[in-house]
Tab-separated table of C-alpha atoms in Angstrom:
chain	number	residue	atom	x	y	z
A	612	UNK	CA	77.228	203.459	10.959
A	613	UNK	CA	80.107	205.791	11.872
A	614	UNK	CA	82.611	203.528	10.087
A	615	UNK	CA	80.419	203.555	6.992
A	616	UNK	CA	80.351	207.371	6.985
A	617	UNK	CA	84.129	207.484	7.352
A	618	UNK	CA	84.508	205.012	4.492
A	619	UNK	CA	82.196	207.037	2.284
A	620	UNK	CA	84.081	210.221	3.170
A	621	UNK	CA	87.404	208.579	2.317
A	622	UNK	CA	86.039	207.315	-1.011
A	623	UNK	CA	84.669	210.762	-1.866
A	624	UNK	CA	88.003	212.394	-1.033
A	625	UNK	CA	89.856	209.790	-3.071
A	626	UNK	CA	87.445	210.383	-5.935
A	627	UNK	CA	88.102	214.108	-5.921
A	628	UNK	CA	91.843	213.466	-5.722
A	629	UNK	CA	91.698	211.150	-8.723
A	630	UNK	CA	89.670	213.681	-10.703
A	631	UNK	CA	92.152	216.381	-9.745
A	632	UNK	CA	95.135	214.237	-10.686
A	633	UNK	CA	93.518	213.357	-13.996
A	634	UNK	CA	92.955	217.047	-14.696
A	635	UNK	CA	96.570	217.864	-13.904
A	636	UNK	CA	97.685	214.957	-16.109
A	637	UNK	CA	95.580	216.233	-19.017
A	638	UNK	CA	96.880	219.785	-18.696
A	639	UNK	CA	100.559	218.879	-18.326
A	640	UNK	CA	100.504	216.428	-21.244
A	641	UNK	CA	98.598	218.764	-23.584
A	642	UNK	CA	100.220	221.124	-26.132
A	643	UNK	CA	101.776	224.267	-24.696
A	644	UNK	CA	100.184	226.287	-27.512
A	645	UNK	CA	97.679	224.553	-29.813
A	646	UNK	CA	97.625	227.483	-32.241
A	647	UNK	CA	101.372	227.834	-32.755
A	648	UNK	CA	102.830	226.794	-36.105
A	649	UNK	CA	106.351	228.076	-35.412
A	650	UNK	CA	109.060	225.477	-35.892
A	651	UNK	CA	111.521	224.949	-33.044
A	652	UNK	CA	114.861	223.204	-33.466
A	653	UNK	CA	115.713	220.752	-30.689
A	654	UNK	CA	119.205	219.248	-30.556
A	655	UNK	CA	119.531	216.100	-28.435
A	656	UNK	CA	123.244	215.348	-28.130
A	657	UNK	CA	124.862	212.008	-27.349
A	658	UNK	CA	125.310	211.615	-23.598
A	659	UNK	CA	122.390	213.843	-22.589
A	660	UNK	CA	120.500	212.470	-19.593
A	661	UNK	CA	116.741	212.393	-19.159
A	662	UNK	CA	117.117	215.367	-16.819
A	663	UNK	CA	118.996	217.281	-19.521
A	664	UNK	CA	116.371	216.510	-22.143
A	665	UNK	CA	113.509	217.415	-19.819
A	666	UNK	CA	115.121	220.775	-18.989
A	667	UNK	CA	115.823	221.478	-22.670
A	668	UNK	CA	112.186	220.836	-23.623
A	669	UNK	CA	110.969	223.141	-20.851
A	670	UNK	CA	113.434	225.849	-21.944
A	671	UNK	CA	112.135	225.497	-25.524
A	672	UNK	CA	108.555	225.831	-24.194
A	673	UNK	CA	107.589	222.458	-25.655
A	674	UNK	CA	106.575	220.875	-22.329
A	675	UNK	CA	105.284	222.562	-19.210
A	676	UNK	CA	107.018	220.648	-16.422
A	677	UNK	CA	110.268	218.659	-16.414
A	678	UNK	CA	109.293	216.471	-13.437
A	679	UNK	CA	106.018	215.468	-15.065
A	680	UNK	CA	107.907	214.728	-18.301
A	681	UNK	CA	110.144	212.248	-16.461
A	682	UNK	CA	107.175	210.717	-14.638
A	683	UNK	CA	105.377	210.326	-17.982
A	684	UNK	CA	108.384	208.457	-19.388
A	685	UNK	CA	108.322	206.005	-16.473
A	686	UNK	CA	104.554	205.508	-16.573
A	687	UNK	CA	104.758	204.669	-20.271
A	688	UNK	CA	107.907	202.525	-20.017
A	689	UNK	CA	109.928	204.777	-22.321
A	690	UNK	CA	113.559	203.883	-21.744
A	691	UNK	CA	115.388	205.367	-24.725
A	692	UNK	CA	115.338	208.823	-26.322
A	693	UNK	CA	117.527	209.075	-29.408
A	694	UNK	CA	120.144	211.744	-30.023
A	695	UNK	CA	119.457	213.807	-33.150
A	696	UNK	CA	118.271	217.214	-34.330
A	697	UNK	CA	114.492	217.581	-34.402
A	698	UNK	CA	112.033	220.173	-35.662
A	699	UNK	CA	109.087	220.469	-33.266
A	700	UNK	CA	106.148	222.756	-32.581
A	701	UNK	CA	104.396	223.995	-29.435
A	702	UNK	CA	101.178	222.566	-30.883
A	703	UNK	CA	102.523	219.029	-30.268
A	704	UNK	CA	101.341	217.245	-27.120
A	705	UNK	CA	103.669	215.280	-24.861
A	706	UNK	CA	102.857	211.815	-26.310
A	707	UNK	CA	103.701	213.108	-29.798
A	708	UNK	CA	106.966	214.709	-28.659
A	709	UNK	CA	108.067	211.577	-26.815
A	710	UNK	CA	107.128	209.369	-29.765
A	711	UNK	CA	109.358	211.466	-32.022
A	712	UNK	CA	112.261	211.344	-29.563
A	713	UNK	CA	111.795	207.616	-29.095
A	714	UNK	CA	111.857	206.843	-32.830
A	715	UNK	CA	114.609	209.296	-33.746
A	716	UNK	CA	114.977	210.812	-37.191
A	717	UNK	CA	117.414	211.446	-39.963
A	718	UNK	CA	118.175	215.134	-39.801
A	719	UNK	CA	118.904	216.753	-43.129
A	720	UNK	CA	120.896	219.989	-42.775
A	721	UNK	CA	120.154	220.844	-46.426
A	722	UNK	CA	116.385	220.662	-46.006
A	723	UNK	CA	114.365	223.768	-46.855
A	724	UNK	CA	111.160	224.743	-45.125
A	725	UNK	CA	108.553	226.852	-46.922
A	726	UNK	CA	105.427	228.312	-45.364
A	727	UNK	CA	102.570	228.987	-47.761
A	728	UNK	CA	100.054	231.199	-45.970
A	729	UNK	CA	96.281	231.098	-46.232
A	730	UNK	CA	94.709	233.863	-48.284
A	731	UNK	CA	97.761	234.371	-50.492
A	732	UNK	CA	97.682	234.218	-54.284
A	733	UNK	CA	99.514	231.865	-56.611
A	734	UNK	CA	102.001	234.615	-57.493
A	735	UNK	CA	102.790	235.008	-53.794
A	736	UNK	CA	103.469	231.270	-53.595
A	737	UNK	CA	105.713	231.557	-56.672
A	738	UNK	CA	107.698	234.240	-54.852
A	739	UNK	CA	108.113	231.997	-51.804
A	740	UNK	CA	109.336	229.109	-53.950
A	741	UNK	CA	111.829	231.398	-55.704
A	742	UNK	CA	112.992	232.747	-52.338
A	743	UNK	CA	113.698	229.355	-50.751
A	744	UNK	CA	114.739	227.140	-53.679
A	745	UNK	CA	116.868	227.268	-56.805
A	746	UNK	CA	113.753	227.756	-58.941
A	747	UNK	CA	113.006	231.201	-60.319
A	748	UNK	CA	109.650	232.961	-60.210
A	749	UNK	CA	109.359	232.421	-63.966
A	750	UNK	CA	110.053	228.689	-63.518
A	751	UNK	CA	106.975	228.433	-61.307
A	752	UNK	CA	104.780	230.419	-63.687
A	753	UNK	CA	105.938	228.417	-66.729
A	754	UNK	CA	105.198	225.149	-64.923
A	755	UNK	CA	101.576	226.050	-64.242
A	756	UNK	CA	101.203	227.363	-67.811
A	757	UNK	CA	102.223	223.969	-69.232
A	758	UNK	CA	98.898	222.532	-70.443
A	759	UNK	CA	100.315	219.011	-70.806
A	760	UNK	CA	101.501	219.020	-67.196
A	761	UNK	CA	98.213	220.472	-65.935
A	762	UNK	CA	96.354	217.803	-67.896
A	763	UNK	CA	98.369	215.100	-66.122
A	764	UNK	CA	97.389	216.621	-62.787
A	765	UNK	CA	93.715	216.603	-63.799
A	766	UNK	CA	94.012	212.879	-64.534
A	767	UNK	CA	95.644	212.284	-61.131
A	768	UNK	CA	93.490	214.328	-58.719
A	769	UNK	CA	89.700	213.966	-58.598
A	770	UNK	CA	89.140	217.575	-57.530
A	771	UNK	CA	91.016	219.011	-60.527
A	772	UNK	CA	88.769	219.197	-63.573
A	773	UNK	CA	88.762	220.780	-67.017
A	774	UNK	CA	87.297	223.887	-65.364
A	775	UNK	CA	90.850	224.998	-64.542
A	776	UNK	CA	91.714	224.974	-68.255
A	777	UNK	CA	89.394	227.926	-68.881
A	778	UNK	CA	91.418	230.453	-70.894
A	779	UNK	CA	90.187	233.277	-68.669
A	780	UNK	CA	91.816	231.769	-65.576
A	781	UNK	CA	95.083	233.470	-64.693
A	782	UNK	CA	96.785	230.466	-63.025
A	783	UNK	CA	95.358	226.942	-63.332
A	784	UNK	CA	96.312	225.871	-59.794
A	785	UNK	CA	95.173	229.048	-58.041
A	786	UNK	CA	93.231	227.985	-54.946
A	787	UNK	CA	94.208	224.316	-55.195
A	788	UNK	CA	97.595	224.361	-53.435
A	789	UNK	CA	96.925	223.667	-49.757
A	790	UNK	CA	98.402	226.359	-47.489
A	791	UNK	CA	100.714	224.845	-44.892
A	792	UNK	CA	104.355	224.585	-43.847
A	793	UNK	CA	106.274	222.031	-45.893
A	794	UNK	CA	109.811	220.674	-45.771
A	795	UNK	CA	111.726	219.618	-48.873
A	796	UNK	CA	115.050	217.763	-49.182
A	797	UNK	CA	117.092	220.707	-50.519
A	798	UNK	CA	117.018	223.832	-52.672
A	799	UNK	CA	117.156	221.759	-55.836
A	800	UNK	CA	113.601	220.507	-55.314
A	801	UNK	CA	111.602	220.707	-58.553
A	802	UNK	CA	108.506	222.885	-58.851
A	803	UNK	CA	106.484	219.814	-59.839
A	804	UNK	CA	107.520	218.045	-56.622
A	805	UNK	CA	106.420	221.029	-54.542
A	806	UNK	CA	103.065	221.102	-56.319
A	807	UNK	CA	102.609	217.356	-55.788
A	808	UNK	CA	103.153	217.661	-52.038
A	809	UNK	CA	100.697	220.556	-51.805
A	810	UNK	CA	98.077	218.867	-53.980
A	811	UNK	CA	98.405	215.675	-51.925
A	812	UNK	CA	97.662	217.759	-48.846
A	813	UNK	CA	94.640	219.289	-50.564
A	814	UNK	CA	93.440	215.801	-51.477
A	815	UNK	CA	93.630	214.879	-47.794
A	816	UNK	CA	91.674	217.978	-46.765
A	817	UNK	CA	88.960	217.446	-49.384
A	818	UNK	CA	88.543	213.680	-49.027
A	819	UNK	CA	85.382	213.977	-46.927
A	820	UNK	CA	83.698	215.980	-49.697
A	821	UNK	CA	84.414	213.704	-52.642
A	822	UNK	CA	81.120	211.856	-52.566
A	823	UNK	CA	78.751	214.361	-50.984
A	824	UNK	CA	75.719	215.552	-52.894
A	825	UNK	CA	76.851	218.926	-54.230
A	826	UNK	CA	74.832	221.752	-55.746
A	827	UNK	CA	78.040	223.215	-57.102
A	828	UNK	CA	81.294	221.774	-58.440
A	829	UNK	CA	84.350	221.604	-56.218
A	830	UNK	CA	85.902	224.284	-58.417
A	831	UNK	CA	82.967	226.565	-57.607
A	832	UNK	CA	83.158	225.767	-53.890
A	833	UNK	CA	86.890	226.572	-53.842
A	834	UNK	CA	86.220	229.758	-55.792
A	835	UNK	CA	83.674	230.879	-53.209
A	836	UNK	CA	85.952	229.727	-50.380
A	837	UNK	CA	88.751	231.937	-51.707
A	838	UNK	CA	86.403	234.926	-51.576
A	839	UNK	CA	85.328	234.040	-48.030
A	840	UNK	CA	88.980	233.800	-46.982
A	841	UNK	CA	89.549	237.440	-47.890
A	842	UNK	CA	86.123	238.808	-46.953
A	843	UNK	CA	85.841	237.132	-43.537
A	844	UNK	CA	88.010	236.944	-40.442
A	845	UNK	CA	86.907	233.725	-38.743
A	846	UNK	CA	84.908	230.544	-39.301
A	847	UNK	CA	81.601	231.957	-38.093
A	848	UNK	CA	81.488	235.150	-40.141
A	849	UNK	CA	82.723	233.268	-43.210
A	850	UNK	CA	79.694	230.987	-42.891
A	851	UNK	CA	77.445	234.032	-42.604
A	852	UNK	CA	79.023	235.694	-45.631
A	853	UNK	CA	78.666	232.451	-47.587
A	854	UNK	CA	74.961	232.537	-46.782
A	855	UNK	CA	74.747	236.103	-48.095
A	856	UNK	CA	76.533	235.173	-51.331
A	857	UNK	CA	74.261	232.172	-51.908
A	858	UNK	CA	71.213	234.384	-51.324
A	859	UNK	CA	72.464	236.789	-53.987
A	860	UNK	CA	73.200	233.974	-56.445
A	861	UNK	CA	69.708	232.578	-56.003
A	862	UNK	CA	68.238	236.000	-56.727
A	863	UNK	CA	70.453	236.372	-59.816
A	864	UNK	CA	72.216	239.346	-58.248
A	865	UNK	CA	75.755	240.540	-58.761
A	866	UNK	CA	77.913	239.258	-55.854
A	867	UNK	CA	79.588	242.660	-55.612
A	868	UNK	CA	82.725	241.409	-53.852
A	869	UNK	CA	85.508	244.009	-53.817
A	870	UNK	CA	88.226	241.385	-53.339
A	871	UNK	CA	87.392	239.889	-56.725
A	872	UNK	CA	87.896	243.274	-58.378
A	873	UNK	CA	91.371	243.643	-56.885
A	874	UNK	CA	92.286	240.171	-58.146
A	875	UNK	CA	90.810	240.844	-61.585
A	876	UNK	CA	92.945	243.981	-61.887
A	877	UNK	CA	95.985	242.259	-60.317
A	878	UNK	CA	96.039	245.153	-57.875
A	879	UNK	CA	97.187	244.946	-54.219
A	880	UNK	CA	94.470	245.588	-51.654
A	881	UNK	CA	96.181	248.643	-50.217
A	882	UNK	CA	93.821	251.440	-51.281
A	883	UNK	CA	90.296	251.996	-52.515
A	884	UNK	CA	89.462	251.537	-56.196
A	885	UNK	CA	87.675	253.941	-58.521
A	886	UNK	CA	84.167	253.510	-59.876
A	887	UNK	CA	85.624	252.847	-63.313
A	888	UNK	CA	87.828	250.085	-61.917
A	889	UNK	CA	84.925	248.465	-60.100
A	890	UNK	CA	82.955	248.529	-63.360
A	891	UNK	CA	85.695	246.775	-65.331
A	892	UNK	CA	84.380	243.849	-67.357
A	893	UNK	CA	86.346	240.783	-66.279
A	894	UNK	CA	85.209	237.196	-65.489
A	895	UNK	CA	86.836	237.533	-62.059
A	896	UNK	CA	85.243	240.866	-61.186
A	897	UNK	CA	81.899	240.222	-59.499
A	898	UNK	CA	81.217	243.965	-59.413
A	899	UNK	CA	81.542	244.336	-63.164
A	900	UNK	CA	78.995	243.963	-65.985
A	901	UNK	CA	77.811	240.552	-67.144
A	902	UNK	CA	78.261	238.936	-63.703
A	903	UNK	CA	74.644	238.689	-62.512
A	904	UNK	CA	74.203	235.444	-60.573
A	905	UNK	CA	77.774	234.370	-61.285
A	906	UNK	CA	80.827	233.358	-59.305
A	907	UNK	CA	84.276	234.451	-60.502
A	908	UNK	CA	85.788	232.208	-63.164
A	909	UNK	CA	88.100	230.674	-60.567
A	910	UNK	CA	89.641	231.026	-57.075
A	911	UNK	CA	91.447	234.261	-56.215
A	912	UNK	CA	93.696	232.891	-53.439
A	913	UNK	CA	94.424	229.712	-51.489
A	914	UNK	CA	91.617	229.305	-48.941
A	915	UNK	CA	91.887	227.778	-45.494
A	916	UNK	CA	89.961	224.612	-44.633
A	917	UNK	CA	87.713	226.868	-42.542
A	918	UNK	CA	86.680	228.811	-45.635
A	919	UNK	CA	86.203	225.627	-47.664
A	920	UNK	CA	83.867	224.251	-45.014
A	921	UNK	CA	81.967	227.551	-44.947
A	922	UNK	CA	81.461	227.446	-48.723
A	923	UNK	CA	79.998	223.925	-48.508
A	924	UNK	CA	78.057	224.407	-45.258
A	925	UNK	CA	77.003	228.091	-45.105
A	926	UNK	CA	74.966	229.669	-42.342
A	927	UNK	CA	71.411	230.137	-43.563
A	928	UNK	CA	70.215	233.738	-43.283
A	929	UNK	CA	68.059	236.232	-45.175
A	930	UNK	CA	70.680	238.956	-45.633
A	931	UNK	CA	71.729	240.280	-49.026
A	932	UNK	CA	74.456	242.747	-48.010
A	933	UNK	CA	77.392	242.951	-45.618
A	934	UNK	CA	80.175	245.420	-44.931
A	935	UNK	CA	83.230	245.312	-42.678
A	936	UNK	CA	84.864	248.182	-40.804
A	937	UNK	CA	88.577	248.659	-40.198
A	938	UNK	CA	88.327	246.678	-36.946
A	939	UNK	CA	87.116	243.573	-38.777
A	940	UNK	CA	83.549	243.818	-37.452
A	941	UNK	CA	81.008	242.769	-40.067
A	942	UNK	CA	77.515	244.196	-40.394
A	943	UNK	CA	74.683	242.469	-42.294
A	944	UNK	CA	71.673	244.129	-43.885
A	945	UNK	CA	68.684	243.066	-45.984
A	946	UNK	CA	68.214	246.019	-48.334
A	947	UNK	CA	70.492	248.294	-50.342
A	948	UNK	CA	69.173	251.306	-48.432
A	949	UNK	CA	70.120	249.726	-45.090
A	950	UNK	CA	73.502	248.771	-46.528
A	951	UNK	CA	74.287	252.303	-47.721
A	952	UNK	CA	73.183	253.696	-44.365
A	953	UNK	CA	75.509	251.298	-42.528
A	954	UNK	CA	78.397	252.245	-44.827
A	955	UNK	CA	77.824	255.912	-44.052
A	956	UNK	CA	77.668	255.207	-40.305
A	957	UNK	CA	81.029	253.435	-40.498
A	958	UNK	CA	82.566	256.340	-42.426
A	959	UNK	CA	81.115	258.911	-40.017
A	960	UNK	CA	82.756	257.063	-37.123
A	961	UNK	CA	86.094	257.097	-38.921
A	962	UNK	CA	86.064	253.299	-39.082
A	963	UNK	CA	86.114	252.949	-42.874
A	964	UNK	CA	88.788	250.455	-43.946
A	965	UNK	CA	90.774	252.940	-46.068
């Protein structure tokens, strides 16, 4: 009986040890920072030992522990890490980093990297392209204004339709170029090639929604998503705001979204607008006349995948109004009277956004 108790005790201890070791293994092999998108250059020179590489990766904050890195190599029978120059991110886990080092790459010193941020407009993207390549801002604008070229894109990508040919739309590809960080071979990259890479990425992000039963067109979902991107601050409140917008559409109400007015007027969102500006008639301006129960004519920025998901799968609620303070907190109300009262409360506290 005593031996059985000892055996059970040993097994329990071993079990806890294994669980602990597994936990340590998971932590040490996981990404150092899952949210980081910063690119880090790693130069592995000829003659560098495993110890050298392990120390370099720790110094670059790409792995947590050099000893564990070497143990991982042995456990997975990795015998060769190739010398080259690599671009890595803290969001990569250890298996991914080792796989890259094991395969090697062909480093291109002439490559250009461009980051297209979420929530930015097409003109902002045109500025980034002009900044990093040999294309001018006007080159980008002229490309998207080429109806023949845009027509070819409509034939190629299922999510691009004749809706983007509407003469009231400022830029046909607004909202369709997937925000991300991309690398191109050199500064001579053509605008069309950049657009192709970004549209291919959008196709990947939208593939799960190609055959779903939709109450709205993908153009309308992306239009709403672009509004959610600028009105909300995270996935949850974007879903809530989407619910509010759908409630207003169903009641044939004006969406009343300030961000659409700024876009309609091509005005930066750096100060409050006048009553006359808010009342401007424009198919983008959801605060203007003739917009009851209507979305803007097209997207007003490039939305994140979070906002796209929120536009397709909103949070059901019975609110008709919302307002945000300067801290990003969002308040929801059911009547105009409650909404105006909340606005005044925010102003009285000194928390109004402007």
